[in-house]
Coordinates of C-alpha atoms in Angstrom, one line a residue:
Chain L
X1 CA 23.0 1.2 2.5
X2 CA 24.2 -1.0 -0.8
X3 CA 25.9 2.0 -2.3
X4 CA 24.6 1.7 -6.4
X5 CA 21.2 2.1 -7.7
X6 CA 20.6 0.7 -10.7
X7 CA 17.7 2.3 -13.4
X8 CA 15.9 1.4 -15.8
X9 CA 14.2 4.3 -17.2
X10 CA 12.6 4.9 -21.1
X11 CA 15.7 5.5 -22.6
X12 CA 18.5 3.5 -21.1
X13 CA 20.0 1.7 -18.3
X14 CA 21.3 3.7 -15.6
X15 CA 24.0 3.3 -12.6
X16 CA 24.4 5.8 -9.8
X17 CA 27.3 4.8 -7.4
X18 CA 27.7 6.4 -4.1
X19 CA 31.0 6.7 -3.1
X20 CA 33.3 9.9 -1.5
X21 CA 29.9 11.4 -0.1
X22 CA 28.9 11.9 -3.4
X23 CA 26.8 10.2 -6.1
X24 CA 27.7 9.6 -10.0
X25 CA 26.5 8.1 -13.0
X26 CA 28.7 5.0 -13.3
X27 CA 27.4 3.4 -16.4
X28 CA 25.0 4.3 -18.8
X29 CA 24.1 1.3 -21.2
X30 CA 21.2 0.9 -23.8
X31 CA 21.1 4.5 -24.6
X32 CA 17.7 5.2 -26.3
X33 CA 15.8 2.2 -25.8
X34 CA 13.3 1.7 -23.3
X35 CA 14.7 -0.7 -20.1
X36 CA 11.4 -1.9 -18.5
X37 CA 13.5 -3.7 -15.8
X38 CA 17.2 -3.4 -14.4
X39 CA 18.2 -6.1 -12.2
X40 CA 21.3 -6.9 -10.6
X41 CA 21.6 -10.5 -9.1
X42 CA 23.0 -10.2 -5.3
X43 CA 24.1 -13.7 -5.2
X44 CA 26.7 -12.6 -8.8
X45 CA 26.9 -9.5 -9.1
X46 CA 25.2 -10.0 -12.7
X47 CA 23.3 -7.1 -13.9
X48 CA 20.6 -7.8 -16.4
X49 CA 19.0 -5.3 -18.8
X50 CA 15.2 -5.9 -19.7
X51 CA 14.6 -4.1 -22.9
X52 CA 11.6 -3.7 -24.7
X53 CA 12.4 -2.3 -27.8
X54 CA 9.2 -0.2 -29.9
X55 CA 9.9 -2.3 -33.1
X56 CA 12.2 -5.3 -32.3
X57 CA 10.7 -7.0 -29.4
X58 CA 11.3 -7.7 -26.1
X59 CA 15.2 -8.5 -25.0
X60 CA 17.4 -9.4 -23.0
X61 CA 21.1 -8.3 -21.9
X62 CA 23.5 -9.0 -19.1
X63 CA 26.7 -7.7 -17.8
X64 CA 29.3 -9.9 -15.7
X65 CA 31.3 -6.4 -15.1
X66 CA 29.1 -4.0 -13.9
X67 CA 28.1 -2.8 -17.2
X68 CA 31.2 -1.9 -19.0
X69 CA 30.5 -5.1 -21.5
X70 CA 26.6 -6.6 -22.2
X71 CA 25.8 -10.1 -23.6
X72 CA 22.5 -11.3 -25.3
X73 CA 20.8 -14.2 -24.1
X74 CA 17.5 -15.4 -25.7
X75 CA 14.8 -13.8 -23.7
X76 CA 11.5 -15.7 -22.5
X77 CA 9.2 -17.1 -25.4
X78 CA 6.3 -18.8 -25.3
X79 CA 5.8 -22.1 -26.9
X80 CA 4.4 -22.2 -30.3
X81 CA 0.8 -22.4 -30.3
X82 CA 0.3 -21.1 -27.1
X83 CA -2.4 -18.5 -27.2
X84 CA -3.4 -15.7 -24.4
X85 CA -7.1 -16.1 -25.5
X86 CA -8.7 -18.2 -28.0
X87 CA -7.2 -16.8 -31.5
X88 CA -4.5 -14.5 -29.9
X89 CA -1.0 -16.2 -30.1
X90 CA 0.9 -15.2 -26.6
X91 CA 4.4 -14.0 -27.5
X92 CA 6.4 -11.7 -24.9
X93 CA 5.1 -8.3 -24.7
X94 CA 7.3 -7.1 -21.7
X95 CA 9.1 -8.1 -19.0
X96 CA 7.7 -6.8 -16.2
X97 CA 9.7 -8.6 -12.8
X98 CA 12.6 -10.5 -12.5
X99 CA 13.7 -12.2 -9.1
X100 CA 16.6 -14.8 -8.6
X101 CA 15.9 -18.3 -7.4
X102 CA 17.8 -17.6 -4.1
X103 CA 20.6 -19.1 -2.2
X104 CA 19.9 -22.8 -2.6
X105 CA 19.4 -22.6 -6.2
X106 CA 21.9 -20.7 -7.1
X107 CA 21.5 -21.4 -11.2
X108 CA 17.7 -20.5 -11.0
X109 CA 16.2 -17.4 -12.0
X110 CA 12.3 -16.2 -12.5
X111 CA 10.9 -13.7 -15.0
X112 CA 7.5 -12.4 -15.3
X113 CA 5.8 -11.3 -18.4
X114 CA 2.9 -9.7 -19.9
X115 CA 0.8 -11.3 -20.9
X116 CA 0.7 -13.3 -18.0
X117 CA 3.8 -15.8 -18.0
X118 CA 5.7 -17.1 -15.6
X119 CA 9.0 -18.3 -16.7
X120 CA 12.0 -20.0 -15.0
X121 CA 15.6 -20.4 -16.0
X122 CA 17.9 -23.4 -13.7
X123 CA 21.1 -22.5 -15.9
X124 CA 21.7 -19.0 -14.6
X125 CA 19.4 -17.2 -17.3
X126 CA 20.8 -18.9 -20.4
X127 CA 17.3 -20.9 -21.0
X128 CA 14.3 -19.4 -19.8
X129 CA 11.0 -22.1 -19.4
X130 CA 7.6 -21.5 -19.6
X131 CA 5.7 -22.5 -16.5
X132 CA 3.5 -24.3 -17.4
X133 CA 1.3 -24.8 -14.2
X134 CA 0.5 -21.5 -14.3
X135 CA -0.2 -20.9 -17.6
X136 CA -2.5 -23.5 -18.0
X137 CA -4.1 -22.5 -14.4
X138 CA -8.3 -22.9 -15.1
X139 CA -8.6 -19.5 -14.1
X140 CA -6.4 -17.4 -16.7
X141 CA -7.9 -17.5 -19.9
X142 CA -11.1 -16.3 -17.9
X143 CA -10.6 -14.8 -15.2
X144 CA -7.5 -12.7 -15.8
X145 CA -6.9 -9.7 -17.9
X146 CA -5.3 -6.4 -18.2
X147 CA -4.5 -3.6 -16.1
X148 CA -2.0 -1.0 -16.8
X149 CA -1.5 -3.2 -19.3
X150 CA -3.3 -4.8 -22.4
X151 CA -3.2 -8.0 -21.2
X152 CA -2.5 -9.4 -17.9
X153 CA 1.3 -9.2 -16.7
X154 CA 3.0 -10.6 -13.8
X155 CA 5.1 -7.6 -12.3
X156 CA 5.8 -8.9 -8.7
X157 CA 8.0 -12.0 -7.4
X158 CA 8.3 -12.6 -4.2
X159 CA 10.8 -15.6 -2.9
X160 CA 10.8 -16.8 0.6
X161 CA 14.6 -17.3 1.7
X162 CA 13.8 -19.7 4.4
X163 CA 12.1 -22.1 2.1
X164 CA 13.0 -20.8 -1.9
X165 CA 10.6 -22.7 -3.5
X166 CA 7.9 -21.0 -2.0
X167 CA 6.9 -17.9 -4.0
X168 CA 4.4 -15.2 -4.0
X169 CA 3.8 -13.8 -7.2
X170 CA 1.3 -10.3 -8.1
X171 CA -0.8 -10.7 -11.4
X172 CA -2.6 -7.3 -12.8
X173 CA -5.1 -8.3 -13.1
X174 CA -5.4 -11.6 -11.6
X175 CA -4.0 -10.9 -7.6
X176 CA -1.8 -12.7 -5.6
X177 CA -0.2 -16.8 -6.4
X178 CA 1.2 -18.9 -4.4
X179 CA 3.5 -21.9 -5.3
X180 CA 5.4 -24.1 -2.4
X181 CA 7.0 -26.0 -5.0
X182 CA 8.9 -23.9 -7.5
X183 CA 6.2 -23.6 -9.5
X184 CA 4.4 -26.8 -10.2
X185 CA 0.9 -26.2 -8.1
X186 CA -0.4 -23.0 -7.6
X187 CA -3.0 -21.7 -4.8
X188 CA -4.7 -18.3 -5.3
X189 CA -4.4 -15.9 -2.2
X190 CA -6.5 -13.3 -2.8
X191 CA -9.2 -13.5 0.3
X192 CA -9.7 -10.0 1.9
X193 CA -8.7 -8.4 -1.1
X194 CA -11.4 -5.8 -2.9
X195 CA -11.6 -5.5 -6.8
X196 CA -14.0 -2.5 -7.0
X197 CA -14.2 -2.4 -10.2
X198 CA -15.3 -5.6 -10.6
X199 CA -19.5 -6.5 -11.4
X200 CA -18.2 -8.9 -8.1
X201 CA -15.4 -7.1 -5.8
X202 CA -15.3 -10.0 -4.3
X203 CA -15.0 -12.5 -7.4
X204 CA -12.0 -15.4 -6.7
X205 CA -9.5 -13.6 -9.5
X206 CA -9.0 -10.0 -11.4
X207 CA -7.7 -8.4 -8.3
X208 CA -5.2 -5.7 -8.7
X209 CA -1.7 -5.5 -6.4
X210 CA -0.1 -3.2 -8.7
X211 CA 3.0 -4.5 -6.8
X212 CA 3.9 -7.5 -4.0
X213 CA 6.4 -7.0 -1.1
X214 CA 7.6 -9.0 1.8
X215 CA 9.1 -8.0 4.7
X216 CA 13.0 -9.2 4.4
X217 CA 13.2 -9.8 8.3
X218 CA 9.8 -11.7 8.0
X219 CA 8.6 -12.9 4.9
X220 CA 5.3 -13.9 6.1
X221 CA 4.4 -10.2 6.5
X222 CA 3.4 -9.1 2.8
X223 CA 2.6 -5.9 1.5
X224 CA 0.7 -4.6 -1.3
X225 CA 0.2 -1.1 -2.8
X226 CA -3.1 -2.4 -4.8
X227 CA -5.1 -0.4 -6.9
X228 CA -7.9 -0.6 -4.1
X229 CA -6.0 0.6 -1.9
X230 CA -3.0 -0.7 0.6
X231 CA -3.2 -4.7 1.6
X232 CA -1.2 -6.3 4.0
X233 CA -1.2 -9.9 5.4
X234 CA 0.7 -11.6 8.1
X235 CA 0.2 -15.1 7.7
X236 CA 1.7 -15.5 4.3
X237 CA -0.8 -13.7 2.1
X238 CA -3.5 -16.2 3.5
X239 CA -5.4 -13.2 4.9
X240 CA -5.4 -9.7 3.5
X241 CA -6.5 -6.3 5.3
X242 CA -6.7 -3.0 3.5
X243 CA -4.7 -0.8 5.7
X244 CA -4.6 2.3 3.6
X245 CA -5.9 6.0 4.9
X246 CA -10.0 6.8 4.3
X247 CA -8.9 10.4 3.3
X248 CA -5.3 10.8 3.5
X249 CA -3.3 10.3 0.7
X250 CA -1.7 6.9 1.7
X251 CA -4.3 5.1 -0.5
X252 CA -3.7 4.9 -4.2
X253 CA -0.2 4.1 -6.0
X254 CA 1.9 2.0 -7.6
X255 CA 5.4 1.4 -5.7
X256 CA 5.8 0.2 -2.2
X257 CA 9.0 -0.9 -0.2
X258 CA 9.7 -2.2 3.2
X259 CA 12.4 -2.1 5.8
X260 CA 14.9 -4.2 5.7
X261 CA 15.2 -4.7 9.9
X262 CA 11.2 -4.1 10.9
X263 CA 8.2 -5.6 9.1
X264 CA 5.9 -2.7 10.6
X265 CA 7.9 -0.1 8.8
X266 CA 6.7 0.3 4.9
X267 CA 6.4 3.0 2.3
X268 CA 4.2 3.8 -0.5
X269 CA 4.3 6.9 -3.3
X270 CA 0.6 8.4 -3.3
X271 CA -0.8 9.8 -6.4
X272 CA -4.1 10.8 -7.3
X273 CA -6.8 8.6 -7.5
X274 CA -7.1 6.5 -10.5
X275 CA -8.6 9.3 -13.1
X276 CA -5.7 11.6 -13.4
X277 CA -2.7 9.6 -12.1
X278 CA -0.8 12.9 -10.7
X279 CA 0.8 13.5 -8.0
X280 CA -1.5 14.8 -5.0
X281 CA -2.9 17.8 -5.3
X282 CA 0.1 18.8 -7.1
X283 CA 2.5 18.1 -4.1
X284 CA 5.1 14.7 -4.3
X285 CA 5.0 13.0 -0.9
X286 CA 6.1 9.4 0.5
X287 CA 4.3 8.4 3.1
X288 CA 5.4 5.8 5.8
X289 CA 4.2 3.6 8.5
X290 CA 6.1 2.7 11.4
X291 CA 3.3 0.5 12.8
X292 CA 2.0 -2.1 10.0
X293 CA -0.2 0.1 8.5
X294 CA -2.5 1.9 11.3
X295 CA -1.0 5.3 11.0
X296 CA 0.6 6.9 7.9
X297 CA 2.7 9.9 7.7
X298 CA 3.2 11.8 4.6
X299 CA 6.7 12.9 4.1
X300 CA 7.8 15.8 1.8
X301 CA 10.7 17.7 2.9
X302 CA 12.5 18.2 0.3
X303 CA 10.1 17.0 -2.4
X304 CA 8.0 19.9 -4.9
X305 CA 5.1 20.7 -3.3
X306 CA 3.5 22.8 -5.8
X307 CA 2.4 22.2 -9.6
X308 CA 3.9 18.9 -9.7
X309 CA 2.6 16.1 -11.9
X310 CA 4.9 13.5 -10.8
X311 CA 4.4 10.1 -10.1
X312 CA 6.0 6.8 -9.3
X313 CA 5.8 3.5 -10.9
X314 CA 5.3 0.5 -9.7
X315 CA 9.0 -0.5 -9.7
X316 CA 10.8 2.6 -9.3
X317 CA 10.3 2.6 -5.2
X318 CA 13.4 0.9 -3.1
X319 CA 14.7 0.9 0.4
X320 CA 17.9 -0.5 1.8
X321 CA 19.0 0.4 4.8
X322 CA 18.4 4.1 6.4
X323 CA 18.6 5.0 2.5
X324 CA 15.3 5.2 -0.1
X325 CA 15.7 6.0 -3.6
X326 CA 12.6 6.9 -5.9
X327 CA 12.7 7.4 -9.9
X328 CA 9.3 9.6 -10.9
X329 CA 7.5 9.3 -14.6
X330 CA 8.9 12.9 -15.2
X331 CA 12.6 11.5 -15.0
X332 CA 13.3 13.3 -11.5
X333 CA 15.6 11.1 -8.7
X334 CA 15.0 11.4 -5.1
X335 CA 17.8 10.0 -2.4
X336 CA 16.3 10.2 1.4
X337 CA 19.4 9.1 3.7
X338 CA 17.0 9.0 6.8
X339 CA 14.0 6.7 5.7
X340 CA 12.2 9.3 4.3
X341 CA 12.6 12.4 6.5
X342 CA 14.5 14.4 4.5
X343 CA 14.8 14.2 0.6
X344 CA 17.4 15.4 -1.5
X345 CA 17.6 15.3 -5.3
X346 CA 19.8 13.2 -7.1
X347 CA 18.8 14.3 -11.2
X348 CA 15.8 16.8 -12.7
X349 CA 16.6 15.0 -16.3
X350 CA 16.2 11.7 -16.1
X351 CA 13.8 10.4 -19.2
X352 CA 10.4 8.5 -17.8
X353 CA 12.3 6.2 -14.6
X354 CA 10.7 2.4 -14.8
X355 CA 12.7 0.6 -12.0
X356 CA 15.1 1.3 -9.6
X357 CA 17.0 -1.1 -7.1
X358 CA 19.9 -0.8 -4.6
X359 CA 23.0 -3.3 -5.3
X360 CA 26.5 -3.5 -4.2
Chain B
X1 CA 19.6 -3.0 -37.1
X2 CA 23.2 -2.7 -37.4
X3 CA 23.2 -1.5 -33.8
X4 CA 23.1 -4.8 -32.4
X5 CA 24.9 -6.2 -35.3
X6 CA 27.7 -4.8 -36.3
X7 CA 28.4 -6.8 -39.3
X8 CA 25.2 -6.7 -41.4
X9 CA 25.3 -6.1 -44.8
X10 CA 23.1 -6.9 -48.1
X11 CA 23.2 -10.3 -48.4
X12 CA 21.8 -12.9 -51.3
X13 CA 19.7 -15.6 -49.7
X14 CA 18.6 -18.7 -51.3
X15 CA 15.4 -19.7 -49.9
X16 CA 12.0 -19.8 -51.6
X17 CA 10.1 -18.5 -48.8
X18 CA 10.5 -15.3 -46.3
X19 CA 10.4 -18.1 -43.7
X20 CA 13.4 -20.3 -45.6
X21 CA 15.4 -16.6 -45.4
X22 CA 14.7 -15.6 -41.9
X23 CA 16.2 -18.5 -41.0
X24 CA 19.2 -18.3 -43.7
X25 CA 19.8 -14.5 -42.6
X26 CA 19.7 -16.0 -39.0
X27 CA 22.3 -18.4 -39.2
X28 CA 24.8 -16.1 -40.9
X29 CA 23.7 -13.4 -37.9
X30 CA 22.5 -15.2 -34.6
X31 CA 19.1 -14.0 -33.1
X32 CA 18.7 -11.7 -35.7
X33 CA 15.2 -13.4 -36.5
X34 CA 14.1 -12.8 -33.0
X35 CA 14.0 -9.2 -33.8
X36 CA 11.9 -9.4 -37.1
X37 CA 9.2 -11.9 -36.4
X38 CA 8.4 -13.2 -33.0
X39 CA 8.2 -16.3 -31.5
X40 CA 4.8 -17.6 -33.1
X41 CA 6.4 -16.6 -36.2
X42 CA 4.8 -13.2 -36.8
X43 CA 5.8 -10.1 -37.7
X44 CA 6.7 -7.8 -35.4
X45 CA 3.9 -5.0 -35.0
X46 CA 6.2 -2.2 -35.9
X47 CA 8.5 -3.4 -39.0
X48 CA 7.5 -3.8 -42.4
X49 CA 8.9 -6.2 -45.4
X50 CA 9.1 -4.8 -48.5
X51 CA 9.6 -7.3 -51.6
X52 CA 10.2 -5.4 -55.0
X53 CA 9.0 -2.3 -53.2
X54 CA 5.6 -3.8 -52.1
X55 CA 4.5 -4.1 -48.8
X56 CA 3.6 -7.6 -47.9
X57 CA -0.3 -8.9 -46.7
X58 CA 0.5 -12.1 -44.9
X59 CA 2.1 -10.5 -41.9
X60 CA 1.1 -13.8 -39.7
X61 CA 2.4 -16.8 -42.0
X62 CA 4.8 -14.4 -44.6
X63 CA 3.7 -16.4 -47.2
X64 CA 3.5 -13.4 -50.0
X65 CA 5.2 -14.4 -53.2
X66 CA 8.8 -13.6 -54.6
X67 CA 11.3 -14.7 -57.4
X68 CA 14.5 -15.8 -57.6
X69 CA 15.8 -12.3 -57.9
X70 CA 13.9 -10.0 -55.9
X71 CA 15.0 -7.7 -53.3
X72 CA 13.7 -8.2 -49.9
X73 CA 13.9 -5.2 -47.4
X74 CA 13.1 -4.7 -44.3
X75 CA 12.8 -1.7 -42.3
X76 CA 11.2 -0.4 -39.0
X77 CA 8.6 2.2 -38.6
X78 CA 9.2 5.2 -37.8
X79 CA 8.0 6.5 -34.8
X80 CA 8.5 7.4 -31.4
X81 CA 10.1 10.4 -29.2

């Protein structure tokens, strides 16, 4: 298990360290403001705060040492002129993912926005691009729009380590993009996917991953926790199949995370379907699969299991190792050392937790 | 504002539009434009310019009038929890 979790929750940046059997807050930056993404860079070390301030705008911080000192660099902005929609100038609105380039490119980082930009940085985040291939892809201005969000928002970027400029990237609501050359041609991979609440559930965009996974140890396995339930391909997103439960709760959500050593073995935070957004039946569970989706187990020990309204957003699910973490939208941590079996919890008083991930 | 930077302070500006003195205020504090007007040049949704105590119209193009020695200010809304 990386021993720190970072958070970013709706009123500041968070670090919980594990160390003498014990966790602690480590750092607490950005107190007050709203932290829509905390990221930590495993090829530096770099952490990088996301904020999305009510009244100033969208920016963004970064930290060399772990948080002790922050630096502003500009944050993503859209060319003058550019316009989500005929007559709506596109500025930054959020930044919703954030994903570094990998080990060959070492300077290159990727941030994803609402409404519905991709951009990418080669100087190690000091100059963040538009891309424009995807902005001006035929089917945006049409055929993409909000979910969870007013306008359309890229929250999921997925790079392949064996070949980095191959990327995967989750639009709500668009679906599922792939590039296999950093970003200058884009194919849409959204076949086998269902968008019910579409006039056509089966029209060619306005799908709905709510978040995009691949499998570390074989990253042409993908996972989705969509908003039509629980997709997952194995041929690199070519092909999708919904593998969520008819009746259990392994169906709707928002987060999803998948082990590090098996591709088989996911997990996904239930809540209730989309007209209340609570947790299930007033009970928190995770539930797991340990065989790519044909049986799901829910697993509470440890978790409230009466009058609970918890749930979990789309970022605030991570796995590494034996160890999950999970941040809830009523500021309560969970820390499971044994993939899930057992729950213990980490903080009752957290504010509203937006993101989590494991780092050194 | 004087959060994120430190040194602000009343300041007399030159320029003959709100435009000219975003981008005055911005040179004497980097970035600080960024957080009043974004990057299509509008205002952001939840601050207000006030110029001899009047709200401004033109929150797209800041193009309301002023004089030589009016008093620009600038606040956020307040809101939130």
């Amino acid at each position: 298990m990386q021993p720190t979790v970072l958070l970013g929750t709706r009123k500041g940046f968070l670090a919980w360290h594990f160390s003498k059997n014990r966790w602690q807050v480590e750092n607490l930056s950005f107190e007050g403001l709203p932290v829509s993404i905390a990221y930590a860079d495993s090829r530096t070390g770099t952490w990088w705060a996301c904020l999305d301030h009510g009244h100033w705008g969208v920016k963004l911080h970064r930290s060399a040492d772990r948080g002790k000192t922050w630096e502003e660099v500009k944050a993503p902005a859209y060319p003058e002129g550019e316009e989500i929609k005929e007559g709506i100038p596109a500025a930054t609105r959020y930044i919703w993912a954030m994903a570094n380039g990998g080990k060959t490119f070492n300077s290159r980082l990727w941030i994803g926005t609402d409404p519905g930009g991709l951009f990418l940085s080669e100087d190690a985040g000091n100059n963040f691009e538009l891309v424009e291939s995807l902005w001006k892809h035929p089917t945006r201005k049409d055929g993409w729009f909000g979910g969870g969000r007013d306008q359309p928002g890229i929250h999921s970027i997925v790079v392949d380590p064996r070949n980095e400029n191959r990327i995967h990237i989750g639009i709500s609501c668009a679906g599922v993009f792939e590039t296999n050359d950093a970003g200058k041609t884009w194919a849409i991979r959204n076949k086998g996917m269902r968008a019910d609440f579409l006039p056509d559930p089966n029209a060619e965009t306005g799908y709905d991953p709510h978040i995009l996974v691949a499998a570390p140890s074989d990253p042409d396995i993908l996972w989705q926790q969509n908003h039509c339930g629980i997709f997952r391909s194995t041929d690199g997103a070519k092909n999708w199949i919904d593998v969520g439960e008819t009746d259990g709760p392994a169906r709707f959500g928002f987060a999803m995370a998948v082990a590090d050593d098996n591709p088989d073995q996911a997990w996904v935070a239930p809540a209730n379907s989309d007209m209340t957004r609570t947790a299930v039946q007033g009970a928190l569970c995770i539930c797991r699969t340990d065989d790519g989706g044909k049986s799901w187990k829910a697993l509470r020990k440890g978790l409230p299991q009466e009058n609970c309204f918890d749930i979990v957003y789309r970022h605030a699910l991570a796995a590494s190792g034996d160890a999950l973490v999970f941040g809830t939208t009523t500021g309560n941590l969970f820390f499971s050392p044994d993939r899930g079996e057992n729950w213990k919890v980490l903080s009752n008083y957290l504010p509203m937790v937006y993101s989590v991930q494991f780092t050194d | 504002m004087k959060r994120f930077f430190s040194g602000l302070k009343e300041t007399t500006a030159q320029g003959t539009s709100l435009k000219e003195i975003l981008n005055e205020m911005d040179t004497n504090y980097p970035g600080i434009k960024s957080y009043i007007v974004d990057e299509q040049g509008s205002l952001r949704k939840h601050v207000n310019i006030f110029i001899d105590g009047q709200l401004i119209s033109d929150r797209t193009s800041l193009s309301d009038p002023f004089s030589k020695s009016s008093e620009i200010y600038i606040m956020q809304a307040l809101s939130g929890g």
